[in-house]
């Protein structure tokens, strides 16, 4: 297809998306009937749904951010075979990625889920749920159906959610936690560390499928979403919540999949890459509980990162607005080389990952060339893709045992 034909096709697609979204904007902003039905059918707590049936002690905690979001954390204080009087181990905080929640750490068996494996190895496990997701959908004054509730990007997770949750864990355990993140969870941690946040409050960070740069992302539908400015279009139409299971978004994806450059035969594979040890039953369980909503601004912010080939704060496009927010006409950059060189890092990434592409991880590693070598471990798994790191049946043998050895080095 010629460049002219490509741009013409994109223009037609944008017009089509605008007409569909304008016709159903109310459905999207309120999540749709499907979203409402699924939310109504889940039990009251994540603990009741996941850890307790396996015999693990599990606690529900809440932390309120500085800007009023009420976040849920699940705590598995010990393994299922440890007695109630057993002492608490080293805390570790698990952070999920975009369009997911803390359930991703709990959906596999005790022999395969990182949260359970850590608990059985003596860790005090805390599971984060960022704002807007199923267990963290409340606010002290805003309703989650309002536009104001969704007025945030992942920058706010850097300066609000993550610091507040880390402080909460420290307050309740008396210890600095380790951090383990996946996908956008790693992005939030890296950005925070690059700005001098949390390095003195965490013992280490293990980053699974680390995301910083996105310029080499290869998922076709993700590229198409970014290049057609879909997030910006939805925002202009007055919608602030991006709910992947709403009828409007599923229709939007269906239209995108009609484009000859989109590959949608197997959406999980086409979005994340050819996973090495992710079986069909794991995918079926995942799709019972995920994906989760996020803000349109977060999706736009990720699209900006892809299009610009740089890692910066949210771009309001208008220099005047950027000046009001940042004191400069362009958004400030996150400089990964500013991460303290002595802060312990473990990075593991896969050769088949369409989201955390090896070339982009290479850019991150270039920024970290000055890092203290004994305090940074890098693991490359040629056959692994994005979901192998959290749901792969072989992740324990290939990844988690090494992660635990790393964490134990810095206890």
Short mmCIF file of N, CA, C and O in Angstrom, two decimals, residues 215-322:
data_model
loop_
_atom_site.label_atom_id
_atom_site.label_comp_id
_atom_site.label_asym_id
_atom_site.label_seq_id
_atom_site.Cartn_x
_atom_site.Cartn_y
_atom_site.Cartn_z
N UNK A 215 8.93 2.92 21.09
CA UNK A 215 9.10 3.27 19.68
C UNK A 215 9.13 2.05 18.77
O UNK A 215 8.76 2.14 17.60
N UNK A 216 9.56 0.90 19.28
CA UNK A 216 9.69 -0.30 18.46
C UNK A 216 8.56 -1.31 18.69
O UNK A 216 8.67 -2.46 18.28
N UNK A 217 7.52 -0.89 19.38
CA UNK A 217 6.36 -1.76 19.58
C UNK A 217 5.90 -2.33 18.25
O UNK A 217 5.79 -1.61 17.26
N UNK A 218 5.61 -3.63 18.22
CA UNK A 218 5.27 -4.28 16.95
C UNK A 218 3.84 -4.81 16.88
O UNK A 218 3.46 -5.38 15.86
N UNK A 219 3.05 -4.66 17.95
CA UNK A 219 1.69 -5.15 17.89
C UNK A 219 0.89 -4.32 16.88
O UNK A 219 0.75 -3.11 17.04
N UNK A 220 0.37 -4.93 15.82
CA UNK A 220 -0.27 -4.17 14.74
C UNK A 220 -1.44 -3.32 15.20
O UNK A 220 -1.56 -2.15 14.82
N UNK A 221 -2.32 -3.89 16.03
CA UNK A 221 -3.49 -3.11 16.43
C UNK A 221 -3.10 -1.97 17.36
O UNK A 221 -3.69 -0.89 17.33
N UNK A 222 -2.05 -2.17 18.18
CA UNK A 222 -1.57 -1.09 19.03
C UNK A 222 -1.01 0.05 18.21
O UNK A 222 -1.25 1.24 18.51
N UNK A 223 -0.25 -0.29 17.18
CA UNK A 223 0.30 0.74 16.30
C UNK A 223 -0.81 1.50 15.61
O UNK A 223 -0.78 2.74 15.51
N UNK A 224 -1.82 0.78 15.13
CA UNK A 224 -2.93 1.43 14.44
C UNK A 224 -3.70 2.35 15.37
O UNK A 224 -4.08 3.46 15.00
N UNK A 225 -3.93 1.92 16.61
CA UNK A 225 -4.62 2.76 17.59
C UNK A 225 -3.84 4.05 17.83
O UNK A 225 -4.43 5.14 17.92
N UNK A 226 -2.52 3.94 17.93
CA UNK A 226 -1.69 5.12 18.19
C UNK A 226 -1.64 6.05 16.99
O UNK A 226 -1.78 7.27 17.12
N UNK A 227 -1.47 5.46 15.80
CA UNK A 227 -1.32 6.29 14.60
C UNK A 227 -2.61 6.97 14.17
O UNK A 227 -2.58 8.00 13.49
N UNK A 228 -3.74 6.40 14.53
CA UNK A 228 -5.02 7.01 14.15
C UNK A 228 -5.55 7.94 15.24
O UNK A 228 -6.66 8.45 15.13
N UNK A 229 -4.77 8.17 16.29
CA UNK A 229 -5.13 9.11 17.36
C UNK A 229 -6.50 8.77 17.94
O UNK A 229 -7.30 9.66 18.28
N UNK A 230 -6.78 7.48 18.10
CA UNK A 230 -8.09 7.06 18.59
C UNK A 230 -8.37 7.61 19.98
O UNK A 230 -9.46 8.09 20.27
N UNK A 231 -7.36 7.56 20.87
CA UNK A 231 -7.57 8.08 22.22
C UNK A 231 -7.93 9.55 22.22
O UNK A 231 -8.84 9.99 22.94
N UNK A 232 -7.23 10.33 21.41
CA UNK A 232 -7.52 11.76 21.33
C UNK A 232 -8.92 12.01 20.81
O UNK A 232 -9.64 12.91 21.29
N UNK A 233 -9.34 11.20 19.82
CA UNK A 233 -10.68 11.37 19.26
C UNK A 233 -11.74 11.10 20.31
O UNK A 233 -12.71 11.86 20.47
N UNK A 234 -11.56 10.02 21.06
CA UNK A 234 -12.53 9.68 22.09
C UNK A 234 -12.59 10.78 23.14
O UNK A 234 -13.66 11.17 23.61
N UNK A 235 -11.44 11.34 23.49
CA UNK A 235 -11.40 12.40 24.49
C UNK A 235 -12.12 13.64 23.99
O UNK A 235 -12.87 14.29 24.75
N UNK A 236 -11.93 13.99 22.73
CA UNK A 236 -12.61 15.16 22.16
C UNK A 236 -14.12 14.98 22.23
O UNK A 236 -14.88 15.94 22.43
N UNK A 237 -14.58 13.74 22.09
CA UNK A 237 -16.01 13.47 22.15
C UNK A 237 -16.56 13.50 23.57
O UNK A 237 -17.74 13.26 23.79
N UNK A 238 -15.71 13.81 24.54
CA UNK A 238 -16.17 13.99 25.90
C UNK A 238 -16.11 12.77 26.77
O UNK A 238 -16.69 12.75 27.86
N UNK A 239 -15.42 11.72 26.33
CA UNK A 239 -15.33 10.49 27.10
C UNK A 239 -13.96 10.43 27.77
O UNK A 239 -12.94 10.66 27.14
N UNK A 240 -13.93 10.11 29.06
CA UNK A 240 -12.67 10.10 29.80
C UNK A 240 -12.24 8.71 30.24
O UNK A 240 -11.08 8.50 30.58
N UNK A 241 -13.17 7.73 30.24
CA UNK A 241 -12.86 6.37 30.65
C UNK A 241 -12.69 5.48 29.43
O UNK A 241 -13.50 5.52 28.51
N UNK A 242 -11.63 4.68 29.44
CA UNK A 242 -11.44 3.68 28.40
C UNK A 242 -11.75 2.32 29.01
O UNK A 242 -10.96 1.78 29.79
N UNK A 243 -12.91 1.77 28.67
CA UNK A 243 -13.33 0.49 29.21
C UNK A 243 -13.31 -0.55 28.09
O UNK A 243 -14.18 -0.56 27.22
N UNK A 244 -12.33 -1.45 28.09
CA UNK A 244 -12.15 -2.37 26.97
C UNK A 244 -13.31 -3.32 26.73
O UNK A 244 -13.43 -3.88 25.63
N UNK A 245 -14.17 -3.56 27.75
CA UNK A 245 -15.24 -4.53 27.56
C UNK A 245 -16.57 -3.86 27.25
O UNK A 245 -17.59 -4.53 27.17
N UNK A 246 -16.57 -2.55 27.05
CA UNK A 246 -17.80 -1.89 26.64
C UNK A 246 -18.09 -2.22 25.18
O UNK A 246 -17.19 -2.53 24.39
N UNK A 247 -19.35 -2.16 24.82
CA UNK A 247 -19.73 -2.51 23.45
C UNK A 247 -19.10 -1.57 22.44
O UNK A 247 -18.74 -1.98 21.33
N UNK A 248 -18.94 -0.31 22.81
CA UNK A 248 -18.38 0.66 21.86
C UNK A 248 -16.92 0.35 21.57
O UNK A 248 -16.47 0.39 20.42
N UNK A 249 -16.15 0.02 22.60
CA UNK A 249 -14.74 -0.28 22.38
C UNK A 249 -14.57 -1.58 21.60
O UNK A 249 -13.72 -1.68 20.71
N UNK A 250 -15.38 -2.58 21.91
CA UNK A 250 -15.27 -3.82 21.14
C UNK A 250 -15.65 -3.59 19.69
O UNK A 250 -15.05 -4.17 18.78
N UNK A 251 -16.64 -2.74 19.43
CA UNK A 251 -16.98 -2.40 18.05
C UNK A 251 -15.85 -1.62 17.38
O UNK A 251 -15.55 -1.82 16.20
N UNK A 252 -15.22 -0.74 18.18
CA UNK A 252 -14.09 0.03 17.65
C UNK A 252 -12.96 -0.91 17.22
O UNK A 252 -12.40 -0.78 16.13
N UNK A 253 -12.63 -1.87 18.07
CA UNK A 253 -11.57 -2.83 17.75
C UNK A 253 -11.96 -3.65 16.52
O UNK A 253 -11.13 -3.92 15.65
N UNK A 254 -13.25 -4.00 16.43
CA UNK A 254 -13.71 -4.77 15.28
C UNK A 254 -13.47 -3.98 13.98
O UNK A 254 -13.04 -4.54 12.95
N UNK A 255 -13.75 -2.68 14.02
CA UNK A 255 -13.52 -1.86 12.83
C UNK A 255 -12.04 -1.73 12.52
O UNK A 255 -11.63 -1.80 11.36
N UNK A 256 -11.22 -1.57 13.57
CA UNK A 256 -9.78 -1.51 13.34
C UNK A 256 -9.27 -2.79 12.71
O UNK A 256 -8.37 -2.79 11.87
N UNK A 257 -9.84 -3.91 13.13
CA UNK A 257 -9.39 -5.21 12.63
C UNK A 257 -9.73 -5.42 11.16
O UNK A 257 -9.19 -6.34 10.52
N UNK A 258 -10.59 -4.60 10.63
CA UNK A 258 -10.91 -4.69 9.20
C UNK A 258 -9.77 -4.12 8.35
O UNK A 258 -9.70 -4.39 7.15
N UNK A 259 -8.90 -3.32 8.98
CA UNK A 259 -7.83 -2.70 8.22
C UNK A 259 -6.80 -3.75 7.81
O UNK A 259 -6.46 -4.63 8.61
N UNK A 260 -6.30 -3.67 6.58
CA UNK A 260 -5.37 -4.71 6.10
C UNK A 260 -4.08 -4.82 6.91
O UNK A 260 -3.43 -5.86 6.91
N UNK A 261 -3.68 -3.76 7.62
CA UNK A 261 -2.44 -3.83 8.40
C UNK A 261 -2.66 -4.38 9.80
O UNK A 261 -1.71 -4.63 10.52
N UNK A 262 -3.90 -4.53 10.20
CA UNK A 262 -4.20 -5.06 11.53
C UNK A 262 -4.27 -6.59 11.46
O UNK A 262 -4.73 -7.16 10.49
N UNK A 263 -3.78 -7.23 12.52
CA UNK A 263 -3.86 -8.68 12.63
C UNK A 263 -4.65 -9.00 13.89
O UNK A 263 -4.22 -8.71 14.99
N UNK A 264 -5.82 -9.61 13.71
CA UNK A 264 -6.70 -9.83 14.85
C UNK A 264 -7.23 -11.27 14.90
O UNK A 264 -8.31 -11.52 15.40
N UNK A 265 -6.45 -12.19 14.37
CA UNK A 265 -6.91 -13.58 14.38
C UNK A 265 -6.96 -14.13 15.81
O UNK A 265 -7.84 -14.90 16.16
N UNK A 266 -6.00 -13.75 16.60
CA UNK A 266 -5.92 -14.15 18.00
C UNK A 266 -5.48 -12.91 18.76
O UNK A 266 -4.29 -12.58 18.82
N UNK A 267 -6.44 -12.17 19.36
CA UNK A 267 -6.13 -10.87 19.93
C UNK A 267 -5.09 -10.93 21.03
O UNK A 267 -4.25 -10.04 21.14
N UNK A 268 -5.13 -11.97 21.87
CA UNK A 268 -4.13 -12.07 22.94
C UNK A 268 -2.74 -12.18 22.34
O UNK A 268 -1.81 -11.48 22.74
N UNK A 269 -2.60 -13.05 21.34
CA UNK A 269 -1.30 -13.20 20.70
C UNK A 269 -0.93 -11.96 19.90
O UNK A 269 0.22 -11.49 19.94
N UNK A 270 -1.91 -11.39 19.18
CA UNK A 270 -1.61 -10.26 18.31
C UNK A 270 -1.28 -9.01 19.10
O UNK A 270 -0.59 -8.11 18.61
N UNK A 271 -1.75 -8.92 20.35
CA UNK A 271 -1.44 -7.76 21.18
C UNK A 271 -0.15 -7.94 21.97
O UNK A 271 0.57 -6.98 22.23
N UNK A 272 0.15 -9.18 22.38
CA UNK A 272 1.25 -9.38 23.32
C UNK A 272 2.44 -10.13 22.75
O UNK A 272 3.50 -10.15 23.36
N UNK A 273 2.28 -10.79 21.61
CA UNK A 273 3.34 -11.59 21.03
C UNK A 273 3.04 -13.08 21.17
O UNK A 273 2.06 -13.48 21.80
N UNK A 274 3.89 -13.90 20.58
CA UNK A 274 3.71 -15.34 20.62
C UNK A 274 4.25 -15.87 21.95
O UNK A 274 5.45 -16.08 22.12
N UNK A 275 3.35 -16.06 22.91
CA UNK A 275 3.76 -16.50 24.24
C UNK A 275 4.23 -17.95 24.20
O UNK A 275 3.68 -18.79 23.50
N UNK A 276 5.24 -18.25 25.02
CA UNK A 276 5.92 -19.53 24.98
C UNK A 276 5.21 -20.61 25.78
O UNK A 276 5.08 -21.75 25.34
N UNK A 277 4.74 -20.25 26.99
CA UNK A 277 4.13 -21.27 27.84
C UNK A 277 2.83 -20.75 28.47
O UNK A 277 2.57 -20.96 29.65
N UNK A 278 2.05 -20.07 27.68
CA UNK A 278 0.73 -19.59 28.09
C UNK A 278 -0.30 -20.51 27.45
O UNK A 278 -0.50 -20.50 26.24
N UNK A 279 -0.96 -21.33 28.27
CA UNK A 279 -1.91 -22.28 27.69
C UNK A 279 -3.31 -21.68 27.59
O UNK A 279 -3.61 -20.62 28.14
N UNK A 280 -4.17 -22.37 26.84
CA UNK A 280 -5.51 -21.84 26.58
C UNK A 280 -6.34 -21.70 27.84
O UNK A 280 -7.14 -20.77 27.97
N UNK A 281 -6.16 -22.60 28.80
CA UNK A 281 -6.95 -22.51 30.03
C UNK A 281 -6.57 -21.26 30.81
O UNK A 281 -7.43 -20.62 31.43
N UNK A 282 -5.29 -20.88 30.79
CA UNK A 282 -4.86 -19.65 31.47
C UNK A 282 -5.49 -18.43 30.82
O UNK A 282 -5.92 -17.49 31.50
N UNK A 283 -5.57 -18.44 29.49
CA UNK A 283 -6.20 -17.33 28.78
C UNK A 283 -7.68 -17.26 29.11
O UNK A 283 -8.23 -16.17 29.34
N UNK A 284 -8.34 -18.41 29.16
CA UNK A 284 -9.77 -18.43 29.50
C UNK A 284 -10.02 -17.84 30.89
O UNK A 284 -10.96 -17.06 31.08
N UNK A 285 -9.19 -18.21 31.85
CA UNK A 285 -9.34 -17.68 33.21
C UNK A 285 -9.06 -16.18 33.21
O UNK A 285 -9.79 -15.39 33.83
N UNK A 286 -8.02 -15.76 32.51
CA UNK A 286 -7.67 -14.34 32.43
C UNK A 286 -8.85 -13.51 31.92
O UNK A 286 -9.19 -12.46 32.49
N UNK A 287 -9.49 -14.01 30.87
CA UNK A 287 -10.56 -13.23 30.23
C UNK A 287 -11.85 -13.23 31.04
O UNK A 287 -12.78 -12.48 30.71
N UNK A 288 -11.91 -14.02 32.09
CA UNK A 288 -13.06 -13.94 32.99
C UNK A 288 -12.99 -12.69 33.87
O UNK A 288 -14.01 -12.19 34.32
N UNK A 289 -11.77 -12.18 34.10
CA UNK A 289 -11.58 -11.09 35.05
C UNK A 289 -10.91 -9.85 34.45
O UNK A 289 -10.97 -8.77 35.03
N UNK A 290 -10.26 -10.01 33.35
CA UNK A 290 -9.59 -8.90 32.69
C UNK A 290 -10.12 -8.79 31.26
O UNK A 290 -10.71 -9.74 30.75
N UNK A 291 -9.97 -7.65 30.59
CA UNK A 291 -9.22 -6.47 30.98
C UNK A 291 -10.02 -5.54 31.89
O UNK A 291 -11.23 -5.70 32.05
N UNK A 292 -9.31 -4.56 32.45
CA UNK A 292 -9.88 -3.58 33.35
C UNK A 292 -9.86 -2.19 32.70
O UNK A 292 -9.10 -1.95 31.78
N UNK A 293 -10.69 -1.28 33.21
CA UNK A 293 -10.69 0.08 32.65
C UNK A 293 -9.43 0.85 33.02
O UNK A 293 -8.74 0.54 33.99
N UNK A 294 -9.16 1.88 32.25
CA UNK A 294 -8.16 2.88 32.59
C UNK A 294 -8.65 4.21 32.04
O UNK A 294 -9.73 4.28 31.44
N UNK A 295 -7.88 5.23 32.23
CA UNK A 295 -8.30 6.53 31.72
C UNK A 295 -7.90 6.70 30.26
O UNK A 295 -6.90 6.13 29.80
N UNK A 296 -8.69 7.48 29.54
CA UNK A 296 -8.32 7.82 28.16
C UNK A 296 -6.96 8.51 28.15
O UNK A 296 -6.14 8.27 27.26
N UNK A 297 -6.70 9.37 29.14
CA UNK A 297 -5.43 10.09 29.17
C UNK A 297 -4.25 9.12 29.26
O UNK A 297 -3.19 9.38 28.67
N UNK A 298 -4.40 8.01 29.98
CA UNK A 298 -3.33 7.02 30.04
C UNK A 298 -3.08 6.39 28.68
O UNK A 298 -1.93 6.22 28.25
N UNK A 299 -4.16 6.06 27.97
CA UNK A 299 -4.00 5.48 26.64
C UNK A 299 -3.38 6.49 25.68
O UNK A 299 -2.53 6.13 24.85
N UNK A 300 -3.79 7.74 25.79
CA UNK A 300 -3.19 8.79 24.95
C UNK A 300 -1.71 8.96 25.28
O UNK A 300 -0.87 9.09 24.38
N UNK A 301 -1.41 8.94 26.57
CA UNK A 301 -0.02 9.11 27.01
C UNK A 301 0.86 7.99 26.45
O UNK A 301 1.99 8.24 25.98
N UNK A 302 0.39 6.75 26.49
CA UNK A 302 1.15 5.64 25.93
C UNK A 302 1.30 5.80 24.42
O UNK A 302 2.38 5.50 23.85
N UNK A 303 0.25 6.27 23.74
CA UNK A 303 0.34 6.50 22.30
C UNK A 303 1.35 7.60 21.99
O UNK A 303 2.10 7.51 21.00
N UNK A 304 1.40 8.65 22.81
CA UNK A 304 2.40 9.70 22.63
C UNK A 304 3.81 9.14 22.75
O UNK A 304 4.71 9.50 21.98
N UNK A 305 4.00 8.24 23.72
CA UNK A 305 5.32 7.64 23.92
C UNK A 305 5.76 6.86 22.69
O UNK A 305 6.92 6.90 22.28
N UNK A 306 4.80 6.15 22.07
CA UNK A 306 5.10 5.41 20.84
C UNK A 306 5.40 6.37 19.69
O UNK A 306 6.42 6.23 19.00
N UNK A 307 4.53 7.35 19.49
CA UNK A 307 4.68 8.24 18.33
C UNK A 307 5.92 9.12 18.44
O UNK A 307 6.60 9.38 17.44
N UNK A 308 6.23 9.59 19.66
CA UNK A 308 7.34 10.52 19.84
C UNK A 308 8.68 9.81 19.95
O UNK A 308 9.73 10.45 19.79
N UNK A 309 8.65 8.53 20.28
CA UNK A 309 9.90 7.82 20.45
C UNK A 309 10.70 8.28 21.66
O UNK A 309 11.91 8.07 21.73
N UNK A 310 10.02 8.91 22.61
CA UNK A 310 10.68 9.44 23.80
C UNK A 310 9.80 9.18 25.01
O UNK A 310 8.60 8.90 24.88
N UNK A 311 10.38 9.30 26.19
CA UNK A 311 9.65 9.06 27.43
C UNK A 311 9.50 10.39 28.16
O UNK A 311 10.47 10.91 28.73
N UNK A 312 8.29 10.94 28.12
CA UNK A 312 8.03 12.24 28.70
C UNK A 312 6.73 12.22 29.48
O UNK A 312 5.95 11.26 29.39
N UNK A 313 6.48 13.27 30.22
CA UNK A 313 5.21 13.42 30.89
C UNK A 313 4.11 13.68 29.85
O UNK A 313 4.39 13.90 28.67
N UNK A 314 2.87 13.62 30.31
CA UNK A 314 1.73 13.77 29.41
C UNK A 314 1.82 15.10 28.66
O UNK A 314 2.06 16.16 29.26
N UNK A 315 1.62 15.05 27.36
CA UNK A 315 1.69 16.23 26.50
C UNK A 315 0.28 16.77 26.27
O UNK A 315 -0.55 16.11 25.65
N UNK A 316 0.02 17.98 26.76
CA UNK A 316 -1.28 18.61 26.56
C UNK A 316 -1.39 19.27 25.19
O UNK A 316 -2.41 19.89 24.87
N UNK A 317 -0.36 19.13 24.38
CA UNK A 317 -0.27 19.58 22.99
C UNK A 317 -0.15 21.11 22.89
O UNK A 317 0.74 21.64 22.23
N UNK A 318 -1.05 21.82 23.55
CA UNK A 318 -1.02 23.28 23.48
C UNK A 318 0.10 23.79 24.38
O UNK A 318 0.11 23.52 25.58
N UNK A 319 1.07 24.55 23.84
CA UNK A 319 2.18 25.05 24.65
C UNK A 319 1.72 25.83 25.88
O UNK A 319 2.34 25.73 26.95
N UNK A 320 0.62 26.58 25.74
CA UNK A 320 0.13 27.37 26.87
C UNK A 320 -0.28 26.47 28.02
O UNK A 320 0.01 26.75 29.19
N UNK A 321 -0.95 25.36 27.70
CA UNK A 321 -1.39 24.44 28.75
C UNK A 321 -0.19 23.74 29.38
O UNK A 321 -0.11 23.59 30.60
N UNK A 322 0.76 23.33 28.54
CA UNK A 322 1.98 22.72 29.08
C UNK A 322 2.72 23.70 30.00
O UNK A 322 3.26 23.30 31.04
#
